[in-house]
Amino acid sequence: MELVSAALLVLAVSAGCAWILWFNNPRRRRMVREVDKLPGPPALPLLGNALLALRFTRENFFYVIHDITMTYWPRYRSWYGPTPEINFSEADDIEIILRSSVNIKKGMLYHFLHPWLGTGLLTSSGQKWHLHRKLITPTFHFKILETFQEVFTDKSRILVEKLNKEVGNKKGFDVYPYITRCALDIISETAMGVELNAQEDKDSPYVSAVYEISELLAERAMRLWLYPDFIYFSTKRGKRFKRSLNILHSFSKKIINDRKQKPIRKNETGETTDDVGTKRRMAFLDLLLEASQGGAVLTDEEIREEVDTFMFEGHDTTSASLVWTLFLLGNHPEVQERVFEEQAAIFQNSDRVPTMQDLTEMKYLERVIKESLRLYPSVPFFMRSLVEDIQLGEYTFPAGCQVTLHIYHAHRNPKYFPNPDEFNPDNFLPEKVQGRHPYAYVPFSAGSRNCIGQKFALQEEKTVLSAIVRNFRVRALDRPADVKMYGELVLRPQGPIRLTVERR
Ligand code: HEM
């Protein structure tokens, strides 16, 4: 027993000495001095703003951050315990970060995504990221996106059938689950080549696991004491996380194995067929398997990470954006009528599905989607970990600092968007865009780590919205001021987005 006490004492004294040395380290002292030049909420030594975090609930998180951001606008500092964070909302500051080809390492909160996505494109850095980005970029080429159009139109048709059942429901219905299931069907078929049928099968364990993991991740990011893995994974929530993770990983691993057994290949005429010669569309997974050169370039685990990254990034963001756009259209019937008129001009009286050329002609709908992403950016904040010092006027922020870019707030800056809270698709008329600061509007981020899926997202959104507006008149039962938000990995409404639909 005495031996154990002595060992504990030695351990405590060593830890204490390490702390003192670390705190008195000149690099750290300089970091603290520089970071504390910025204003910010009062912080305690060692604990930083941990006490503030005790106040966070899922419901108030976005609003507490909003108040702090507005109080110290446009830059402030905060402390995750001993780790400094600098927060930017002004286009000039955002530009400094996003234009850098060195400061492209993701912030520490992305670590929570690692159990699910490993170090796929979204979460990786350094050489691995460079190599994978180069390999994956061609898979988002126009020619490939064109082959996915059939998936977008087919899943939109099913969505219209489902929404038809809500015609006449005057009390309204929550549109979010309809859209999420449609977006999941789309991403599953395009990323993995698998029909998930989430729109038909509401009880799919895969879909439930995606919902659960997204919610648990958001919750963990708010609770500083759940940051260490050994604590988190010993809690009930951590165990639920692992269970859902198991479902997701088993699913993607099985799909990858199946596809390796029966690869889809191009034949001599350039058609893509399966092993028995049936014509098949190539999904991202098939393209990755092709690029992997039998494991020499990408291992199975790396392919799994990328497929899971597409599944996550490719459905949650587009679902939120589609829902907010429908909500805004439901609040602005005059804008919705202009969208409809544009559709009527493109399709005349035909009920054919849209081609890629039709989508290019949907200029007004594109402005509506962009304006909706301005007011409700699917990714409201993103983070970097500084690898290299940055100089910002009188400030030098040293490597090691965390940086959070507040995109939601940047998009509502009256300097660039007069009447920033108003929904006005004309903010994206070419002449308005031309004169504006290029970093005042960055829903897909910018620079080398921008969103690789942005063209895919616009193509999907235009196809889905076109199908809805051509078939229905949509009304929203709630006003924007009444809808509270969760500012998590994705910006989503706290309650239902209640709509009514009427057939055109
Ligand atoms: C409205 C829809 C979307 C929005 C608003 C959006 C937004 C973003 C943003 C802001 C980032 C940068 C995040 C950061 O720096 O941490 C990002 C990265 C990424 N997005 Fe998207 N995204 C959307 C749709 C998609 C889709 C459909 C896919 C795939 C099919 C996708 C795949 C990715 C990937 C793989 C990255 C990481 C890229 C890299 O770091 O090289 N996204 N997205």
Coordinates of C-alpha atoms and ligand atoms in Angstrom, one line a residue:
M1 CA 0.0 0.0 0.0
E2 CA 2.8 2.3 1.0
L3 CA 4.5 1.5 -2.3
V4 CA 1.3 2.5 -4.2
S5 CA 1.0 5.8 -2.3
A6 CA 4.7 6.6 -3.0
A7 CA 4.2 5.8 -6.7
L8 CA 1.1 8.1 -6.8
L9 CA 3.0 10.8 -5.1
V10 CA 5.9 10.6 -7.5
L11 CA 3.4 10.6 -10.4
A12 CA 1.6 13.7 -9.1
V13 CA 4.9 15.6 -8.4
S14 CA 6.2 14.7 -11.9
A15 CA 2.9 15.8 -13.5
G16 CA 3.0 19.1 -11.5
C17 CA 6.6 19.8 -12.6
A18 CA 5.7 19.0 -16.2
W19 CA 2.8 21.5 -16.0
I20 CA 4.9 24.2 -14.5
L21 CA 7.6 23.7 -17.1
W22 CA 5.1 23.7 -19.9
F23 CA 3.4 26.9 -18.6
N24 CA 6.7 28.7 -18.2
N25 CA 7.9 27.6 -21.6
P26 CA 8.8 30.8 -23.5
R27 CA 6.8 29.6 -26.6
R28 CA 3.7 29.1 -24.6
R29 CA 4.2 32.4 -22.7
R30 CA 4.4 34.2 -26.1
M31 CA 1.3 32.4 -27.4
V32 CA -0.7 33.4 -24.3
R33 CA 0.6 37.0 -24.6
E34 CA -0.3 37.3 -28.2
V35 CA -3.7 35.6 -28.0
D36 CA -4.7 37.6 -24.9
K37 CA -4.2 40.9 -26.9
L38 CA -7.6 40.1 -28.4
P39 CA -10.8 40.7 -26.4
G40 CA -12.9 37.8 -25.4
P41 CA -15.0 36.4 -22.6
P42 CA -13.3 36.3 -19.2
A43 CA -11.1 33.2 -18.8
L44 CA -9.5 31.4 -15.8
P45 CA -5.9 30.1 -15.8
L46 CA -5.7 26.5 -16.9
L47 CA -9.5 26.2 -17.1
G48 CA -9.9 28.9 -19.7
N49 CA -13.6 29.3 -20.7
A50 CA -14.5 25.8 -19.3
L51 CA -17.0 27.4 -16.9
L52 CA -18.8 29.0 -19.9
A53 CA -19.1 25.5 -21.4
L54 CA -20.9 24.3 -18.3
R55 CA -23.8 26.6 -19.4
F56 CA -24.0 25.1 -22.8
T57 CA -27.1 23.1 -23.7
R58 CA -27.8 21.7 -27.1
E59 CA -30.6 24.4 -27.4
N60 CA -28.6 27.4 -26.3
F61 CA -25.1 26.6 -27.7
F62 CA -25.6 28.5 -31.0
Y63 CA -27.1 31.5 -29.2
V64 CA -24.4 31.8 -26.5
I65 CA -21.7 31.7 -29.3
H66 CA -23.8 34.2 -31.3
D67 CA -23.9 36.6 -28.4
I68 CA -20.1 36.3 -27.8
T69 CA -19.4 36.8 -31.5
M70 CA -21.6 39.9 -31.7
T71 CA -20.2 41.3 -28.4
Y72 CA -16.5 41.1 -29.5
W73 CA -17.1 41.4 -33.3
P74 CA -15.2 40.9 -35.5
R75 CA -12.4 38.9 -33.7
Y76 CA -12.1 37.4 -30.3
R77 CA -10.2 34.8 -28.4
S78 CA -11.4 32.0 -26.2
W79 CA -9.7 29.2 -24.3
Y80 CA -10.5 25.4 -24.5
G81 CA -8.9 24.8 -21.1
P82 CA -5.2 25.6 -21.8
T83 CA -5.7 25.6 -25.6
P84 CA -6.2 29.1 -27.3
E85 CA -8.8 29.6 -29.9
I86 CA -9.1 32.7 -32.1
N87 CA -12.4 33.5 -33.8
F88 CA -12.9 35.3 -37.0
S89 CA -16.0 36.6 -38.8
E90 CA -14.7 39.3 -41.1
A91 CA -14.0 38.5 -44.8
D92 CA -10.4 39.9 -44.6
D93 CA -9.5 37.6 -41.7
I94 CA -11.2 34.6 -43.3
E95 CA -9.3 35.2 -46.4
I96 CA -5.9 35.0 -44.6
I97 CA -6.8 31.6 -43.3
L98 CA -8.5 30.1 -46.4
R99 CA -5.9 31.4 -48.8
S100 CA -3.0 29.8 -47.0
S101 CA -1.6 26.6 -48.5
V102 CA 0.1 25.8 -45.2
N103 CA -2.6 26.3 -42.6
I104 CA -4.8 23.6 -43.9
K105 CA -4.8 21.3 -40.9
K106 CA -8.2 20.8 -39.4
G107 CA -9.0 22.0 -35.9
M108 CA -8.9 19.7 -32.9
L109 CA -12.7 19.1 -32.8
Y110 CA -12.5 17.1 -36.0
H111 CA -10.7 14.5 -33.9
F112 CA -14.2 13.4 -32.8
L113 CA -15.0 12.4 -36.3
H114 CA -12.0 10.1 -36.5
P115 CA -13.6 7.0 -35.1
W116 CA -16.2 7.2 -37.9
L117 CA -14.4 8.8 -40.9
G118 CA -10.8 7.9 -39.9
T119 CA -8.6 10.3 -41.8
G120 CA -10.6 10.6 -44.9
L121 CA -10.5 13.7 -47.1
L122 CA -12.4 15.9 -44.6
T123 CA -10.3 15.1 -41.6
S124 CA -6.9 14.2 -42.9
S125 CA -3.9 16.6 -43.4
G126 CA -0.4 16.6 -44.8
Q127 CA 0.8 14.2 -47.4
K128 CA -2.2 11.8 -47.1
W129 CA -4.6 14.6 -47.7
H130 CA -2.6 15.9 -50.8
L131 CA -2.4 12.5 -52.3
H132 CA -6.1 11.6 -51.7
R133 CA -7.4 15.0 -52.9
K134 CA -5.4 14.5 -56.2
L135 CA -6.8 11.0 -56.6
I136 CA -10.4 11.9 -55.8
T137 CA -10.8 15.2 -57.7
P138 CA -11.3 13.5 -61.1
T139 CA -14.2 11.5 -59.6
F140 CA -16.2 14.7 -59.4
H141 CA -15.7 15.5 -63.1
F142 CA -18.7 16.8 -65.0
K143 CA -18.8 13.5 -67.1
I144 CA -19.2 11.5 -63.9
L145 CA -21.7 13.9 -62.3
E146 CA -23.7 13.6 -65.5
T147 CA -24.1 9.8 -65.0
F148 CA -25.6 10.5 -61.5
Q149 CA -28.4 12.7 -62.9
E150 CA -30.6 9.7 -63.4
V151 CA -30.2 8.9 -59.6
F152 CA -31.2 12.5 -58.7
T153 CA -34.3 12.5 -60.9
D154 CA -35.4 9.0 -59.8
K155 CA -35.1 9.8 -56.0
S156 CA -36.8 13.1 -56.6
R157 CA -39.7 11.3 -58.2
I158 CA -40.1 9.1 -55.2
L159 CA -39.9 12.2 -52.9
V160 CA -42.8 13.8 -54.9
E161 CA -44.8 10.6 -54.5
K162 CA -44.3 10.7 -50.7
L163 CA -45.1 14.4 -50.5
N164 CA -48.3 13.7 -52.5
K165 CA -49.6 12.0 -49.3
E166 CA -49.4 15.3 -47.5
V167 CA -51.6 17.2 -49.9
G168 CA -54.6 18.4 -48.0
N169 CA -52.9 18.1 -44.6
K170 CA -53.7 21.7 -43.4
K171 CA -51.9 21.2 -40.0
G172 CA -48.6 20.9 -41.8
F173 CA -45.9 18.2 -41.6
D174 CA -42.2 18.2 -40.9
V175 CA -40.4 18.2 -44.2
Y176 CA -36.9 17.4 -42.7
P177 CA -37.3 13.6 -42.5
Y178 CA -38.6 13.4 -46.1
I179 CA -35.6 15.4 -47.4
T180 CA -33.0 13.5 -45.3
R181 CA -34.3 10.1 -46.5
C182 CA -34.2 11.3 -50.1
A183 CA -30.6 12.7 -49.7
L184 CA -29.5 9.5 -48.1
D185 CA -30.9 7.4 -51.0
I186 CA -29.0 9.7 -53.4
I187 CA -25.7 9.6 -51.6
S188 CA -25.9 5.8 -51.0
E189 CA -26.4 5.1 -54.7
T190 CA -23.9 7.6 -55.9
A191 CA -21.2 6.9 -53.3
M192 CA -21.6 3.1 -52.8
G193 CA -23.7 2.1 -55.7
V194 CA -26.2 0.7 -53.2
E195 CA -30.0 1.2 -53.1
L196 CA -30.6 2.1 -49.4
N197 CA -34.4 2.7 -50.0
A198 CA -34.5 5.0 -47.0
Q199 CA -37.6 6.6 -48.5
E200 CA -39.4 3.3 -48.4
D201 CA -37.9 1.6 -45.4
K202 CA -38.1 4.0 -42.5
D203 CA -36.6 1.5 -40.0
S204 CA -33.3 0.9 -41.7
P205 CA -30.6 0.3 -39.0
Y206 CA -28.1 2.1 -41.2
V207 CA -30.2 5.3 -41.3
S208 CA -30.9 5.2 -37.6
A209 CA -27.2 4.8 -36.9
V210 CA -26.4 7.8 -39.1
Y211 CA -28.9 9.9 -37.1
E212 CA -27.7 8.7 -33.8
I213 CA -24.0 9.3 -34.5
S214 CA -24.6 12.8 -35.8
E215 CA -26.5 13.7 -32.6
L216 CA -23.9 12.2 -30.3
L217 CA -21.0 14.0 -32.1
A218 CA -22.7 17.3 -31.7
E219 CA -23.3 16.7 -28.0
R220 CA -19.7 15.7 -27.3
A221 CA -18.3 18.8 -28.9
M222 CA -20.2 20.9 -26.4
R223 CA -19.0 19.1 -23.3
L224 CA -15.3 19.7 -22.5
W225 CA -15.2 16.9 -20.0
L226 CA -16.2 14.4 -22.7
Y227 CA -13.2 15.3 -24.9
P228 CA -10.7 12.6 -23.6
D229 CA -11.5 9.3 -25.4
F230 CA -11.0 7.2 -22.3
I231 CA -13.8 9.2 -20.5
Y232 CA -16.2 9.4 -23.4
F233 CA -16.1 5.8 -24.4
S234 CA -16.7 4.7 -20.8
T235 CA -20.0 6.7 -20.7
K236 CA -23.4 5.3 -21.8
R237 CA -23.3 7.7 -24.7
G238 CA -19.9 6.7 -25.8
K239 CA -21.1 3.1 -25.8
R240 CA -24.1 4.0 -27.9
F241 CA -21.7 5.8 -30.2
K242 CA -19.6 2.6 -30.6
R243 CA -22.7 0.5 -31.3
S244 CA -23.8 2.8 -34.1
L245 CA -20.3 3.0 -35.4
N246 CA -20.2 -0.7 -35.7
I247 CA -23.4 -0.7 -37.8
L248 CA -22.0 1.9 -40.1
H249 CA -18.6 0.4 -40.5
S250 CA -19.9 -3.2 -41.0
F251 CA -22.2 -1.8 -43.7
S252 CA -19.5 0.0 -45.7
K253 CA -17.0 -2.8 -45.3
K254 CA -19.5 -5.3 -46.6
I255 CA -20.3 -3.2 -49.6
I256 CA -16.6 -2.7 -50.4
N257 CA -15.9 -6.4 -50.1
D258 CA -18.9 -7.3 -52.3
R259 CA -17.8 -4.8 -54.9
K260 CA -14.2 -6.1 -54.9
Q261 CA -15.6 -9.6 -55.7
K262 CA -17.8 -8.3 -58.5
P263 CA -16.1 -5.2 -59.9
I264 CA -17.7 -2.8 -62.4
R265 CA -15.4 -2.2 -65.3
K266 CA -15.4 -0.4 -68.6
N267 CA -15.8 -2.7 -71.6
E268 CA -14.1 -2.1 -75.0
T269 CA -17.0 0.2 -76.2
G270 CA -16.5 2.3 -73.1
E271 CA -19.7 1.1 -71.4
T272 CA -19.5 0.2 -67.7
T273 CA -20.7 -3.3 -66.8
D274 CA -20.7 -5.7 -63.9
D275 CA -19.0 -9.1 -64.0
V276 CA -21.8 -10.7 -66.0
G277 CA -21.8 -8.0 -68.6
T278 CA -25.0 -6.1 -67.4
K279 CA -24.7 -2.3 -67.9
R280 CA -24.1 -0.6 -64.5
R281 CA -23.4 2.9 -63.4
M282 CA -20.0 3.5 -61.6
A283 CA -20.3 4.8 -58.1
F284 CA -17.6 6.8 -56.3
L285 CA -16.6 3.5 -54.7
D286 CA -16.0 1.8 -58.1
L287 CA -13.8 4.8 -59.1
L288 CA -11.9 4.6 -55.9
L289 CA -11.4 0.8 -56.3
E290 CA -10.1 1.5 -59.8
A291 CA -7.7 4.2 -58.6
S292 CA -6.5 2.0 -55.7
Q293 CA -4.7 -0.3 -58.1
G294 CA -5.4 -3.4 -56.0
G295 CA -4.4 -1.8 -52.8
A296 CA -1.0 -0.4 -54.0
V297 CA -2.3 3.2 -53.9
L298 CA -5.3 3.1 -51.6
T299 CA -5.8 0.4 -49.0
D300 CA -9.2 -1.1 -48.2
E301 CA -9.3 0.9 -45.0
E302 CA -8.5 4.1 -46.8
I303 CA -11.3 3.4 -49.3
R304 CA -13.7 2.8 -46.4
E305 CA -12.7 6.1 -44.8
E306 CA -13.5 8.0 -48.1
V307 CA -16.8 6.2 -48.7
D308 CA -17.9 7.0 -45.1
T309 CA -16.8 10.6 -45.6
F310 CA -18.9 11.0 -48.7
M311 CA -21.9 9.3 -46.9
F312 CA -21.6 11.8 -44.1
E313 CA -20.6 15.0 -45.9
G314 CA -22.8 14.3 -48.9
H315 CA -26.1 13.9 -47.2
D316 CA -26.3 16.0 -44.0
T317 CA -25.2 19.2 -45.6
T318 CA -27.4 18.9 -48.7
S319 CA -30.4 17.9 -46.5
A320 CA -30.1 21.0 -44.3
S321 CA -29.6 23.3 -47.3
L322 CA -32.7 21.8 -49.1
V323 CA -34.9 22.1 -46.0
W324 CA -33.9 25.8 -45.4
T325 CA -34.5 26.6 -49.0
L326 CA -38.0 25.1 -48.9
F327 CA -38.6 26.9 -45.7
L328 CA -37.6 30.3 -47.3
L329 CA -39.6 29.5 -50.4
G330 CA -42.6 28.7 -48.2
N331 CA -42.2 32.1 -46.5
H332 CA -41.8 34.0 -49.8
P333 CA -44.5 33.0 -52.3
E334 CA -43.5 35.7 -54.7
V335 CA -40.0 34.2 -55.0
Q336 CA -41.5 30.7 -55.3
E337 CA -43.7 31.9 -58.2
R338 CA -40.6 33.2 -60.0
V339 CA -38.9 29.9 -59.5
F340 CA -42.0 28.2 -60.9
E341 CA -42.1 30.5 -63.9
E342 CA -38.5 29.7 -64.7
Q343 CA -39.3 26.0 -64.6
A344 CA -42.4 26.5 -66.8
A345 CA -40.2 28.4 -69.4
I346 CA -37.6 25.6 -69.4
F347 CA -40.0 22.6 -69.5
Q348 CA -42.9 24.2 -71.4
N349 CA -45.8 21.8 -70.9
S350 CA -43.7 18.7 -70.8
D351 CA -43.3 16.6 -67.6
R352 CA -39.9 15.3 -68.7
V353 CA -37.1 15.1 -66.1
P354 CA -34.3 17.7 -66.1
T355 CA -31.1 17.2 -68.1
M356 CA -27.8 18.8 -67.2
Q357 CA -28.5 21.5 -69.8
D358 CA -31.8 22.3 -68.1
L359 CA -30.1 22.6 -64.7
T360 CA -27.6 25.1 -66.2
E361 CA -30.6 27.2 -67.3
M362 CA -32.1 27.3 -63.8
K363 CA -30.3 30.6 -63.0
Y364 CA -32.9 32.0 -60.7
L365 CA -33.2 28.8 -58.7
E366 CA -29.5 28.9 -58.4
R367 CA -29.6 32.4 -56.9
V368 CA -32.3 31.2 -54.5
I369 CA -30.1 28.2 -53.3
K370 CA -27.1 30.5 -52.9
E371 CA -29.1 33.1 -50.9
S372 CA -30.5 30.3 -48.7
L373 CA -26.9 29.1 -48.1
R374 CA -26.0 32.6 -47.2
L375 CA -28.7 32.9 -44.5
Y376 CA -28.4 29.3 -43.4
P377 CA -24.9 27.9 -44.3
S378 CA -25.1 24.2 -43.8
V379 CA -21.6 24.3 -42.2
P380 CA -21.9 27.3 -39.8
F381 CA -18.4 27.2 -38.4
F382 CA -15.2 25.5 -39.4
M383 CA -11.9 25.1 -37.7
R384 CA -8.2 25.1 -38.4
S385 CA -5.1 24.3 -36.3
L386 CA -2.4 26.8 -37.1
V387 CA 0.8 25.0 -38.4
E388 CA 2.5 28.3 -39.1
D389 CA 2.3 31.7 -37.3
I390 CA 0.0 34.2 -39.0
Q391 CA 0.4 38.0 -38.9
L392 CA -2.7 40.1 -38.7
G393 CA -1.8 43.8 -38.4
E394 CA -0.5 44.3 -34.9
Y395 CA -1.2 40.6 -33.9
T396 CA 0.9 37.5 -34.5
F397 CA -1.0 34.3 -33.8
P398 CA 1.5 31.5 -33.3
A399 CA 1.4 28.0 -34.6
G400 CA -0.7 25.7 -32.3
C401 CA -3.6 28.1 -32.0
Q402 CA -7.0 26.9 -33.0
V403 CA -8.9 29.1 -35.4
T404 CA -12.7 29.1 -35.8
L405 CA -14.2 30.8 -38.8
H406 CA -17.8 32.0 -38.1
I407 CA -19.4 31.6 -41.5
Y408 CA -22.9 32.2 -40.3
H409 CA -21.9 35.6 -39.0
A410 CA -19.6 36.4 -41.9
H411 CA -22.6 35.9 -44.3
R412 CA -24.7 38.4 -42.3
N413 CA -22.2 41.2 -42.3
P414 CA -24.1 44.4 -43.4
K415 CA -20.9 45.7 -44.9
Y416 CA -21.3 43.2 -47.7
F417 CA -25.0 42.4 -47.6
P418 CA -27.2 45.4 -46.9
N419 CA -30.3 44.2 -44.9
P420 CA -28.4 41.1 -44.1
D421 CA -31.3 39.2 -42.5
E422 CA -33.6 39.6 -45.5
F423 CA -34.0 36.8 -48.0
N424 CA -33.1 38.4 -51.3
P425 CA -31.9 36.1 -54.2
D426 CA -30.9 39.2 -56.1
N427 CA -27.8 39.4 -53.8
F428 CA -26.5 36.8 -56.3
L429 CA -27.1 38.7 -59.5
P430 CA -23.8 38.6 -61.4
E431 CA -23.2 42.4 -61.0
K432 CA -23.7 42.1 -57.2
V433 CA -21.3 39.2 -56.9
Q434 CA -18.7 40.9 -59.1
G435 CA -18.0 43.8 -56.7
R436 CA -18.1 41.9 -53.5
H437 CA -15.3 40.7 -51.3
P438 CA -14.6 37.1 -52.5
Y439 CA -14.4 35.8 -48.9
A440 CA -17.7 37.5 -47.8
Y441 CA -19.6 34.4 -48.9
V442 CA -17.9 31.0 -48.5
P443 CA -20.6 28.3 -47.8
F444 CA -18.4 25.7 -49.4
S445 CA -15.2 27.1 -47.9
A446 CA -12.5 28.3 -50.3
G447 CA -8.9 27.6 -51.3
S448 CA -7.3 24.2 -51.5
R449 CA -9.5 22.7 -48.8
N450 CA -12.8 23.8 -50.3
C451 CA -15.7 21.4 -50.7
I452 CA -15.0 18.8 -53.3
G453 CA -18.7 18.1 -53.6
Q454 CA -20.1 21.6 -54.3
K455 CA -21.1 20.9 -57.9
F456 CA -22.7 17.6 -56.9
A457 CA -24.6 19.5 -54.2
L458 CA -25.9 22.1 -56.6
Q459 CA -26.9 19.5 -59.1
E460 CA -28.7 17.5 -56.5
E461 CA -30.5 20.5 -55.0
K462 CA -31.6 21.9 -58.3
T463 CA -33.1 18.5 -59.3
V464 CA -34.9 18.0 -56.1
L465 CA -36.3 21.6 -55.8
S466 CA -37.3 21.6 -59.4
A467 CA -39.3 18.4 -58.9
I468 CA -41.0 19.9 -55.8
V469 CA -41.8 23.3 -57.3
R470 CA -43.1 21.9 -60.6
N471 CA -45.5 19.7 -58.6
F472 CA -46.5 21.7 -55.6
R473 CA -47.2 25.1 -54.1
V474 CA -45.4 25.1 -50.8
R475 CA -46.3 27.2 -47.7
A476 CA -44.4 27.4 -44.4
L477 CA -46.4 27.6 -41.2
D478 CA -43.6 29.2 -39.2
R479 CA -41.7 32.5 -39.7
P480 CA -37.8 32.6 -39.7
A481 CA -37.8 34.6 -36.5
D482 CA -39.7 31.8 -34.7
V483 CA -37.4 28.9 -35.7
K484 CA -34.5 28.3 -33.4
M485 CA -31.4 26.6 -34.6
Y486 CA -28.8 24.0 -33.5
G487 CA -25.4 25.2 -34.6
E488 CA -23.7 21.9 -34.7
L489 CA -21.6 20.2 -37.4
V490 CA -24.5 21.2 -39.6
L491 CA -26.9 24.1 -39.0
R492 CA -30.3 22.6 -38.5
P493 CA -33.7 23.7 -37.0
Q494 CA -34.4 22.8 -33.4
G495 CA -38.0 21.9 -34.1
P496 CA -39.9 20.7 -37.1
I497 CA -40.0 22.7 -40.3
R498 CA -43.7 22.7 -40.8
L499 CA -44.9 23.0 -44.4
T500 CA -48.2 22.5 -46.3
V501 CA -48.2 21.4 -49.9
E502 CA -50.9 21.9 -52.5
R503 CA -50.8 20.4 -56.0
R504 CA -50.2 22.8 -58.9
Ligands
HEM1 C1 -24.9 22.2 -49.6 C2 -24.0 21.2 -49.5 C3 -22.7 21.3 -49.0 C4 -22.0 22.3 -48.2 C5 -22.6 23.6 -47.8 C6 -20.7 21.8 -48.0 C7 -19.7 22.5 -47.3 C8 -18.4 22.1 -47.1 C9 -17.5 22.9 -46.4 C10 -17.7 24.2 -45.7 C11 -16.3 22.2 -46.4 C12 -15.0 22.6 -45.7 C13 -15.1 22.1 -44.2 C14 -13.9 22.4 -43.4 O1 -13.0 23.1 -43.8 O2 -13.9 21.9 -42.3 C15 -16.6 21.0 -47.1 C16 -15.6 20.0 -47.3 C17 -15.9 18.8 -47.9 N1 -17.1 18.4 -48.5 FE1 -18.7 19.5 -48.7 N2 -20.5 20.6 -48.5 C18 -21.7 20.2 -49.2 C19 -21.9 19.1 -49.9 C20 -21.0 18.1 -50.1 C21 -21.2 16.9 -50.9 C22 -22.5 16.6 -51.6 C23 -20.1 16.1 -50.8 C24 -19.8 14.7 -51.4 C25 -20.5 14.1 -52.2 C26 -19.1 16.8 -50.0 C27 -17.9 16.4 -49.7 C28 -16.9 17.1 -49.0 C29 -15.6 16.7 -48.7 C30 -15.0 15.3 -49.0 C31 -14.9 17.7 -48.0 C32 -13.5 17.7 -47.6 C33 -12.6 18.3 -48.7 C34 -11.1 18.5 -48.3 O3 -10.8 18.8 -47.2 O4 -10.4 18.2 -49.3 N3 -19.7 18.0 -49.6 N4 -17.9 21.0 -47.5

